[in-house]
Amino acid sequence: MIPLEDTNMMEVFDIDSETRMAVDGSTEPPEGYRDPDISIAIRELKSPNHRNASIAAEFLFERSHTEHERSSWNKDQIRNEGGIPILCHLLKSPSWHVRYHACSALSELAFRNEKNCKAIVENSWALQSLVEMLSTTYTTMQEDAALVINNCAAFCEEACLVMIRHPGLVQALKALVTDGLFGAKNVSVGAINCLTRCDSAKKLLNDLKIVEEALIPAIQEAGYGEKYNARVCRASMAIANLTGSCYEPLTTISHYHTVAAMVEILGYSLEGKSWAGINFAPYSVLYPLRSLAYNPKHQSELIQCGLIERIAETMNSWRLEDHRSRQVLLLAIDIANVLFEAPEYQEVFFSSGIFSATKLTASGRRDEGAECIALAENLLAKLSKFPVAVWMGLHHRLGTNSQFQLLDEYVLGIILEYSFTGYKCN
């Protein structure tokens, strides 16, 4: 199993995650849905014949893969019929092929499925087996194990704490970041980045010196190419998640470029495009950007790089899709709120489109949720208090006899909308 950027068959979610959209847009299976072939494959996992067990695990991987039209339903069926504990047990198989396909299946089962992530990390066989796989001398096996950790961390915050607390797991990831081969380094940095987005785990990770002993060395190491750039950016995001700051590398990428790259990646993410070969999820980019926005030394850079415009775009294009959707919106509003507190940057907001985007969010018409609506209303109140000259017809020198005063409320509303949607007069 190899990282997403290397193959179409295995995908990583690095929320640094590589993101993908489900082919089947429905979330609930029809009553009584059951794929009988999945049930047969689960039974075959127990076969003493390694070849049969390997084929069965590979079949479950394919049925779980997002390219399958019923992948989300299939993942639930595999869990409900007891397939996950058997796959976890197969991670200790003496057969390399069995371990390979079992690990592939578990990685796919964890993708966008919080219940599956919990089932994996709570299994007594799984985490110890993954640590052992991370510590082997087989690069492919190391990458396989890191991918399972990556996806479990990306989609389940509870799983993060369990994994971080497991003896030897973080240390094994750190060892791969500093001493592993190129592919293993990349996947391990991605897994660490996902772990750093767990708020309750930050102290544990800092106590384990993840920044000093893994992430900074990852940035300092010289390299080139898209995958290298992605590794550096993921490491920078992880540092931002843990420290609220960006490390200034001494080699190939400057401090300013790192911040600019994050803002640029957010733009690519919102458009559904890849950056450095990876389709980053908006949540994975907004999380470190929020950390940087709270640091006064980064605020000017973020605004100069166009972050406010990207936040407006995030709010305008938002829709409810999964359990992360409202978190994306909360992060975006929080960033806008904190940056608006800096008086020297407030005028940027009114040419960015943030006013209309906030108004749309506060309306609640897209099922934003009570918390998002409340935060948007708070931001809207701040924006509304800011003095802005909309048109000269209201200037006291023109007086009450100005014909501008004859405009009705509908026309005035149109003028106000255009004034705060980012359009600039030439």
Short mmCIF file of C-alpha atoms in Angstrom, two decimals:
data_model
loop_
_atom_site.label_atom_id
_atom_site.label_comp_id
_atom_site.label_asym_id
_atom_site.label_seq_id
_atom_site.Cartn_x
_atom_site.Cartn_y
_atom_site.Cartn_z
CA MET A 1 0.00 0.00 0.00
CA ILE A 2 1.37 3.37 -1.01
CA PRO A 3 0.29 7.00 -0.47
CA LEU A 4 -2.50 8.63 -2.45
CA GLU A 5 -0.22 10.70 -4.60
CA ASP A 6 1.46 7.50 -5.84
CA THR A 7 -1.57 5.41 -6.76
CA ASN A 8 -5.25 5.44 -7.52
CA MET A 9 -5.85 2.38 -5.35
CA MET A 10 -5.01 3.72 -1.91
CA GLU A 11 -6.00 7.06 -0.54
CA VAL A 12 -4.97 8.93 2.56
CA PHE A 13 -7.09 11.56 4.23
CA ASP A 14 -4.97 14.24 5.70
CA ILE A 15 -7.63 16.50 7.02
CA ASP A 16 -3.82 17.29 6.32
CA SER A 17 -5.71 14.76 4.76
CA GLU A 18 -6.14 13.85 1.24
CA THR A 19 -9.86 14.24 0.71
CA ARG A 20 -12.24 12.59 -1.63
CA MET A 21 -15.97 12.75 -2.27
CA ALA A 22 -18.15 9.68 -1.99
CA VAL A 23 -19.60 8.43 -5.24
CA ASP A 24 -22.77 7.45 -3.46
CA GLY A 25 -24.12 10.65 -1.96
CA SER A 26 -26.66 8.93 0.28
CA THR A 27 -25.86 8.39 3.94
CA GLU A 28 -28.44 5.85 5.07
CA PRO A 29 -28.79 2.44 3.39
CA PRO A 30 -32.23 1.15 2.49
CA GLU A 31 -33.84 -0.97 5.17
CA GLY A 32 -32.42 -4.47 5.14
CA TYR A 33 -29.45 -3.58 2.92
CA ARG A 34 -26.86 -6.34 2.96
CA ASP A 35 -24.23 -7.41 0.47
CA PRO A 36 -24.06 -11.23 0.73
CA ASP A 37 -20.60 -11.28 -0.85
CA ILE A 38 -19.27 -9.19 2.04
CA SER A 39 -20.61 -11.73 4.52
CA ILE A 40 -18.85 -14.52 2.63
CA ALA A 41 -15.58 -12.56 2.55
CA ILE A 42 -15.71 -11.95 6.31
CA ARG A 43 -16.07 -15.69 6.89
CA GLU A 44 -13.15 -16.33 4.53
CA LEU A 45 -10.92 -14.05 6.59
CA LYS A 46 -10.78 -16.86 9.14
CA SER A 47 -9.51 -19.37 6.58
CA PRO A 48 -6.27 -21.14 7.58
CA ASN A 49 -5.29 -20.81 3.93
CA HIS A 50 -3.30 -17.58 3.71
CA ARG A 51 -4.17 -17.08 0.07
CA ASN A 52 -7.90 -17.26 0.78
CA ALA A 53 -7.61 -14.86 3.72
CA SER A 54 -5.55 -12.46 1.61
CA ILE A 55 -8.10 -12.49 -1.24
CA ALA A 56 -10.96 -11.92 1.22
CA ALA A 57 -9.19 -8.92 2.81
CA GLU A 58 -8.47 -7.47 -0.62
CA PHE A 59 -12.16 -7.89 -1.55
CA LEU A 60 -13.24 -5.99 1.57
CA PHE A 61 -10.77 -3.23 0.70
CA GLU A 62 -12.35 -2.90 -2.74
CA ARG A 63 -15.91 -2.85 -1.35
CA SER A 64 -14.86 -0.18 1.18
CA HIS A 65 -13.09 2.00 -1.35
CA THR A 66 -14.90 5.24 -2.15
CA GLU A 67 -14.93 4.43 -5.83
CA HIS A 68 -17.45 1.69 -5.00
CA GLU A 69 -20.97 3.08 -5.27
CA ARG A 70 -22.03 1.63 -1.90
CA SER A 71 -18.83 2.13 0.02
CA SER A 72 -20.33 3.95 2.99
CA TRP A 73 -22.99 1.26 3.48
CA ASN A 74 -20.46 -1.52 2.98
CA LYS A 75 -18.19 -0.09 5.66
CA ASP A 76 -21.01 -0.21 8.19
CA GLN A 77 -21.92 -3.76 7.21
CA ILE A 78 -18.32 -4.94 7.63
CA ARG A 79 -18.23 -3.43 11.11
CA ASN A 80 -21.67 -4.74 12.11
CA GLU A 81 -20.81 -8.27 10.97
CA GLY A 82 -17.57 -8.38 12.96
CA GLY A 83 -15.09 -7.91 10.13
CA ILE A 84 -12.90 -5.30 11.84
CA PRO A 85 -11.67 -7.46 14.78
CA ILE A 86 -10.76 -10.24 12.35
CA LEU A 87 -8.83 -7.84 10.11
CA CYS A 88 -7.01 -6.47 13.18
CA HIS A 89 -6.08 -10.02 14.17
CA LEU A 90 -4.71 -10.63 10.67
CA LEU A 91 -2.17 -7.83 11.19
CA LYS A 92 -0.16 -10.45 13.08
CA SER A 93 -0.38 -13.04 10.32
CA PRO A 94 2.91 -14.70 9.33
CA SER A 95 1.94 -13.98 5.71
CA TRP A 96 3.15 -10.63 4.35
CA HIS A 97 0.32 -10.59 1.79
CA VAL A 98 -2.33 -11.15 4.46
CA ARG A 99 -0.95 -8.30 6.60
CA TYR A 100 -0.72 -6.07 3.51
CA HIS A 101 -4.33 -6.53 2.46
CA ALA A 102 -5.69 -6.46 6.02
CA CYS A 103 -3.93 -3.14 6.60
CA SER A 104 -5.27 -1.77 3.30
CA ALA A 105 -8.81 -2.74 4.25
CA LEU A 106 -8.54 -1.16 7.72
CA SER A 107 -7.26 2.10 6.25
CA GLU A 108 -10.23 2.28 3.89
CA LEU A 109 -12.69 1.29 6.61
CA ALA A 110 -11.45 4.19 8.75
CA PHE A 111 -11.93 6.76 6.01
CA ARG A 112 -14.89 9.05 6.79
CA ASN A 113 -16.27 6.57 9.33
CA GLU A 114 -15.84 7.53 12.98
CA LYS A 115 -17.38 4.32 14.34
CA ASN A 116 -14.92 2.21 12.36
CA CYS A 117 -12.01 4.31 13.64
CA LYS A 118 -13.10 3.64 17.22
CA ALA A 119 -13.49 -0.07 16.52
CA ILE A 120 -9.96 -0.25 15.13
CA VAL A 121 -8.12 1.57 17.91
CA GLU A 122 -10.09 -0.14 20.67
CA ASN A 123 -9.08 -3.57 19.39
CA SER A 124 -6.40 -5.17 21.54
CA TRP A 125 -4.51 -6.52 18.52
CA ALA A 126 -4.56 -3.45 16.30
CA LEU A 127 -2.34 -0.78 17.86
CA GLN A 128 0.45 -3.09 19.00
CA SER A 129 0.49 -4.68 15.56
CA LEU A 130 0.68 -1.24 13.93
CA VAL A 131 3.60 -0.25 16.16
CA GLU A 132 5.41 -3.44 15.16
CA MET A 133 4.72 -2.74 11.49
CA LEU A 134 6.03 0.82 11.84
CA SER A 135 9.21 -0.63 13.31
CA THR A 136 9.88 -3.20 10.60
CA THR A 137 12.53 -2.76 7.93
CA TYR A 138 9.92 -3.05 5.16
CA THR A 139 9.06 0.40 3.82
CA THR A 140 5.73 -0.66 2.34
CA MET A 141 4.67 -2.16 5.65
CA GLN A 142 5.69 1.04 7.46
CA GLU A 143 3.62 3.13 5.08
CA ASP A 144 0.63 0.79 5.44
CA ALA A 145 0.64 1.15 9.22
CA ALA A 146 1.08 4.93 9.10
CA LEU A 147 -1.89 5.20 6.73
CA VAL A 148 -4.18 3.41 9.19
CA ILE A 149 -3.06 5.79 11.95
CA ASN A 150 -3.47 8.77 9.61
CA ASN A 151 -7.09 7.95 8.75
CA CYS A 152 -8.12 7.01 12.29
CA ALA A 153 -6.67 10.28 13.57
CA ALA A 154 -8.29 12.29 10.78
CA PHE A 155 -11.82 11.11 11.47
CA CYS A 156 -12.01 10.41 15.19
CA GLU A 157 -10.66 12.68 17.90
CA GLU A 158 -11.17 9.99 20.54
CA ALA A 159 -8.95 7.68 18.50
CA CYS A 160 -6.14 10.23 18.62
CA LEU A 161 -5.81 10.08 22.39
CA VAL A 162 -5.92 6.28 22.42
CA MET A 163 -3.17 6.07 19.78
CA ILE A 164 -0.94 8.72 21.33
CA ARG A 165 -1.14 6.99 24.71
CA HIS A 166 -0.29 3.59 23.27
CA PRO A 167 3.31 2.66 24.20
CA GLY A 168 5.76 3.22 21.40
CA LEU A 169 3.37 4.48 18.72
CA VAL A 170 4.41 8.14 18.62
CA GLN A 171 8.05 7.18 19.06
CA ALA A 172 7.80 4.86 16.06
CA LEU A 173 6.30 7.65 13.92
CA LYS A 174 9.06 10.02 15.05
CA ALA A 175 11.69 7.49 14.09
CA LEU A 176 10.26 7.18 10.58
CA VAL A 177 10.14 10.96 10.14
CA THR A 178 13.83 11.29 10.93
CA ASP A 179 15.27 8.00 9.73
CA GLY A 180 12.74 6.42 7.38
CA LEU A 181 12.87 6.30 3.62
CA PHE A 182 11.20 8.99 1.54
CA GLY A 183 7.72 7.47 1.31
CA ALA A 184 7.60 6.47 4.96
CA LYS A 185 8.71 9.96 6.01
CA ASN A 186 5.90 11.54 4.01
CA VAL A 187 3.12 9.32 5.37
CA SER A 188 4.40 9.57 8.95
CA VAL A 189 4.45 13.37 8.85
CA GLY A 190 0.89 13.25 7.54
CA ALA A 191 -0.18 10.97 10.40
CA ILE A 192 1.46 13.23 12.99
CA ASN A 193 -0.24 16.26 11.46
CA CYS A 194 -3.62 14.57 11.88
CA LEU A 195 -2.83 13.73 15.51
CA THR A 196 -1.93 17.37 16.28
CA ARG A 197 -5.47 18.49 15.50
CA CYS A 198 -6.74 16.77 18.64
CA ASP A 199 -7.03 19.58 21.20
CA SER A 200 -6.92 17.27 24.20
CA ALA A 201 -3.73 15.59 22.96
CA LYS A 202 -1.55 18.66 22.45
CA LYS A 203 0.10 18.54 25.86
CA LEU A 204 0.92 14.86 25.42
CA LEU A 205 2.49 15.50 22.02
CA ASN A 206 4.49 18.45 23.31
CA ASP A 207 5.70 16.36 26.25
CA LEU A 208 6.89 13.79 23.70
CA LYS A 209 8.88 16.58 21.98
CA ILE A 210 7.19 15.93 18.66
CA VAL A 211 8.04 19.44 17.41
CA GLU A 212 11.71 19.48 18.35
CA GLU A 213 12.53 15.86 17.54
CA ALA A 214 10.40 15.19 14.45
CA LEU A 215 8.66 18.15 12.85
CA ILE A 216 11.52 20.67 12.84
CA PRO A 217 13.96 18.05 11.48
CA ALA A 218 11.38 17.26 8.76
CA ILE A 219 11.38 20.90 7.68
CA GLN A 220 15.13 21.33 7.95
CA GLU A 221 15.88 18.35 5.75
CA ALA A 222 16.74 19.51 2.24
CA GLY A 223 14.75 18.16 -0.68
CA TYR A 224 12.75 18.99 -3.77
CA GLY A 225 9.60 18.03 -5.65
CA GLU A 226 5.87 18.05 -4.93
CA LYS A 227 5.93 15.31 -2.31
CA TYR A 228 8.75 16.99 -0.45
CA ASN A 229 6.87 20.31 -0.51
CA ALA A 230 3.78 18.56 0.81
CA ARG A 231 5.80 17.05 3.65
CA VAL A 232 7.25 20.44 4.62
CA CYS A 233 3.84 22.07 4.55
CA ARG A 234 2.25 19.31 6.62
CA ALA A 235 5.04 19.57 9.17
CA SER A 236 4.54 23.36 9.28
CA MET A 237 0.80 22.89 9.81
CA ALA A 238 1.46 20.45 12.64
CA ILE A 239 3.81 22.92 14.32
CA ALA A 240 1.19 25.65 13.97
CA ASN A 241 -1.42 23.32 15.51
CA LEU A 242 0.77 22.69 18.54
CA THR A 243 2.47 26.05 19.04
CA GLY A 244 0.40 28.70 17.25
CA SER A 245 3.48 29.70 15.30
CA CYS A 246 5.43 28.80 12.20
CA TYR A 247 8.96 27.53 12.37
CA GLU A 248 11.36 29.45 10.15
CA PRO A 249 13.42 26.87 8.26
CA LEU A 250 17.06 27.43 7.59
CA THR A 251 17.08 25.73 4.21
CA THR A 252 14.68 25.65 1.31
CA ILE A 253 11.49 27.44 2.33
CA SER A 254 11.10 30.79 4.08
CA HIS A 255 8.82 31.58 7.00
CA TYR A 256 6.69 33.90 4.87
CA HIS A 257 6.37 31.32 2.12
CA THR A 258 5.14 28.73 4.59
CA VAL A 259 2.29 30.97 5.72
CA ALA A 260 1.52 31.96 2.14
CA ALA A 261 1.47 28.32 1.09
CA MET A 262 -1.17 27.51 3.72
CA VAL A 263 -3.44 30.28 2.45
CA GLU A 264 -2.84 29.16 -1.11
CA ILE A 265 -3.66 25.56 -0.18
CA LEU A 266 -6.96 26.71 1.34
CA GLY A 267 -7.87 28.26 -2.00
CA TYR A 268 -7.07 25.04 -3.83
CA SER A 269 -9.03 23.07 -1.25
CA LEU A 270 -12.14 25.21 -1.67
CA GLU A 271 -11.97 24.72 -5.42
CA GLY A 272 -11.55 20.97 -5.08
CA LYS A 273 -8.08 21.08 -6.61
CA SER A 274 -4.89 19.38 -5.48
CA TRP A 275 -1.78 21.11 -4.19
CA ALA A 276 1.55 19.31 -4.48
CA GLY A 277 -0.39 16.24 -5.57
CA ILE A 278 -2.68 16.23 -2.52
CA ASN A 279 -6.33 17.23 -2.20
CA PHE A 280 -6.31 18.88 1.22
CA ALA A 281 -9.60 19.06 3.11
CA PRO A 282 -10.63 22.60 4.17
CA TYR A 283 -10.73 21.58 7.83
CA SER A 284 -7.10 20.42 7.76
CA VAL A 285 -5.97 23.82 6.45
CA LEU A 286 -8.26 26.07 8.48
CA TYR A 287 -7.21 24.44 11.74
CA PRO A 288 -3.55 25.58 11.61
CA LEU A 289 -4.57 28.90 10.04
CA ARG A 290 -6.81 29.53 13.04
CA SER A 291 -3.84 28.88 15.35
CA LEU A 292 -1.72 31.36 13.40
CA ALA A 293 -4.50 33.96 13.34
CA TYR A 294 -4.42 34.11 17.14
CA ASN A 295 -0.70 34.95 17.02
CA PRO A 296 -0.27 38.73 16.47
CA LYS A 297 3.05 38.24 14.68
CA HIS A 298 1.36 36.28 11.90
CA GLN A 299 -1.77 38.39 11.41
CA SER A 300 -0.29 40.85 8.94
CA GLU A 301 1.17 38.04 6.82
CA LEU A 302 -2.10 36.15 6.77
CA ILE A 303 -4.09 39.17 5.63
CA GLN A 304 -1.51 40.18 3.02
CA CYS A 305 -1.70 36.66 1.63
CA GLY A 306 -5.47 37.00 1.12
CA LEU A 307 -6.77 34.95 4.03
CA ILE A 308 -9.82 37.18 4.59
CA GLU A 309 -10.92 36.68 0.98
CA ARG A 310 -10.49 32.91 1.42
CA ILE A 311 -12.54 32.99 4.61
CA ALA A 312 -15.34 34.81 2.78
CA GLU A 313 -15.12 32.17 0.05
CA THR A 314 -15.29 29.40 2.67
CA MET A 315 -18.43 30.88 4.21
CA ASN A 316 -20.11 31.55 0.85
CA SER A 317 -19.47 28.09 -0.58
CA TRP A 318 -20.25 26.17 2.62
CA ARG A 319 -22.77 23.37 2.70
CA LEU A 320 -23.61 20.66 5.21
CA GLU A 321 -22.00 17.40 4.08
CA ASP A 322 -20.57 15.49 7.04
CA HIS A 323 -19.61 15.70 10.69
CA ARG A 324 -16.73 18.07 9.87
CA SER A 325 -18.82 20.59 7.93
CA ARG A 326 -19.93 22.75 10.84
CA GLN A 327 -16.42 22.60 12.31
CA VAL A 328 -15.13 24.07 9.05
CA LEU A 329 -17.59 26.94 9.35
CA LEU A 330 -16.78 27.50 13.03
CA LEU A 331 -13.07 27.74 12.24
CA ALA A 332 -13.70 30.21 9.41
CA ILE A 333 -15.88 32.49 11.54
CA ASP A 334 -13.43 32.30 14.43
CA ILE A 335 -10.56 33.37 12.17
CA ALA A 336 -12.59 36.31 10.85
CA ASN A 337 -13.57 37.34 14.39
CA VAL A 338 -10.03 37.37 15.74
CA LEU A 339 -8.51 39.16 12.74
CA PHE A 340 -11.22 41.84 12.84
CA GLU A 341 -10.10 42.72 16.36
CA ALA A 342 -6.91 44.24 14.89
CA PRO A 343 -7.92 47.85 13.97
CA GLU A 344 -5.24 48.25 11.29
CA TYR A 345 -6.76 45.43 9.22
CA GLN A 346 -10.46 46.21 9.53
CA GLU A 347 -10.82 48.07 6.23
CA VAL A 348 -9.66 44.96 4.36
CA PHE A 349 -12.83 43.20 5.46
CA PHE A 350 -15.12 45.46 3.49
CA SER A 351 -13.46 44.78 0.15
CA SER A 352 -13.24 41.03 0.77
CA GLY A 353 -16.90 40.04 0.62
CA ILE A 354 -16.89 38.98 4.25
CA PHE A 355 -19.94 41.10 5.12
CA SER A 356 -22.34 39.36 2.75
CA ALA A 357 -20.79 35.96 3.54
CA THR A 358 -21.36 36.53 7.27
CA LYS A 359 -24.89 37.72 6.62
CA LEU A 360 -25.60 34.57 4.63
CA THR A 361 -24.22 32.39 7.42
CA ALA A 362 -26.17 34.24 10.10
CA SER A 363 -29.40 33.64 8.17
CA GLY A 364 -29.19 29.91 8.92
CA ARG A 365 -30.83 29.04 5.63
CA ARG A 366 -28.26 26.28 4.90
CA ASP A 367 -28.72 24.50 8.25
CA GLU A 368 -25.55 26.03 9.71
CA GLY A 369 -26.50 25.12 13.26
CA ALA A 370 -27.09 27.27 16.33
CA GLU A 371 -23.42 27.71 17.29
CA CYS A 372 -22.36 28.83 13.81
CA ILE A 373 -25.32 31.19 13.53
CA ALA A 374 -24.57 32.77 16.92
CA LEU A 375 -20.90 33.34 16.03
CA ALA A 376 -21.87 34.77 12.64
CA GLU A 377 -24.39 37.13 14.25
CA ASN A 378 -21.68 38.30 16.65
CA LEU A 379 -19.29 38.98 13.75
CA LEU A 380 -22.05 40.69 11.76
CA ALA A 381 -22.74 43.01 14.69
CA LYS A 382 -19.06 44.01 14.79
CA LEU A 383 -18.95 44.57 11.04
CA SER A 384 -22.12 46.65 11.13
CA LYS A 385 -20.69 49.01 13.75
CA PHE A 386 -17.64 49.82 11.67
CA PRO A 387 -18.02 53.31 10.08
CA VAL A 388 -18.05 53.10 6.31
CA ALA A 389 -19.07 55.75 3.77
CA VAL A 390 -21.47 53.96 1.45
CA TRP A 391 -22.50 56.80 -0.86
CA MET A 392 -22.10 60.54 -0.72
CA GLY A 393 -25.84 61.18 -0.77
CA LEU A 394 -25.85 60.83 3.00
CA HIS A 395 -23.11 63.39 3.55
CA HIS A 396 -24.27 66.33 5.63
CA ARG A 397 -23.05 68.82 3.00
CA LEU A 398 -25.69 67.56 0.55
CA GLY A 399 -28.45 68.03 3.09
CA THR A 400 -31.86 66.50 3.33
CA ASN A 401 -32.84 67.90 -0.05
CA SER A 402 -30.46 65.60 -1.91
CA GLN A 403 -32.22 63.47 -4.49
CA PHE A 404 -30.35 60.47 -3.07
CA GLN A 405 -32.81 60.67 -0.19
CA LEU A 406 -35.60 59.75 -2.62
CA LEU A 407 -34.24 56.22 -3.06
CA ASP A 408 -36.54 53.63 -1.51
CA GLU A 409 -35.43 50.92 0.88
CA TYR A 410 -35.20 48.28 -1.86
CA VAL A 411 -32.72 50.31 -3.91
CA LEU A 412 -30.78 51.25 -0.80
CA GLY A 413 -30.56 47.56 0.09
CA ILE A 414 -29.09 46.77 -3.33
CA ILE A 415 -26.50 49.53 -2.92
CA LEU A 416 -25.55 48.22 0.50
CA GLU A 417 -25.24 44.65 -0.79
CA TYR A 418 -22.92 45.74 -3.57
CA SER A 419 -20.95 47.89 -1.15
CA PHE A 420 -20.09 44.92 1.06
CA THR A 421 -19.62 42.07 -1.40
CA GLY A 422 -16.11 42.88 -2.46
CA TYR A 423 -16.80 45.01 -5.51
CA LYS A 424 -14.53 48.02 -5.89
CA CYS A 425 -15.33 51.21 -7.74
CA ASN A 426 -12.82 52.24 -10.41
#
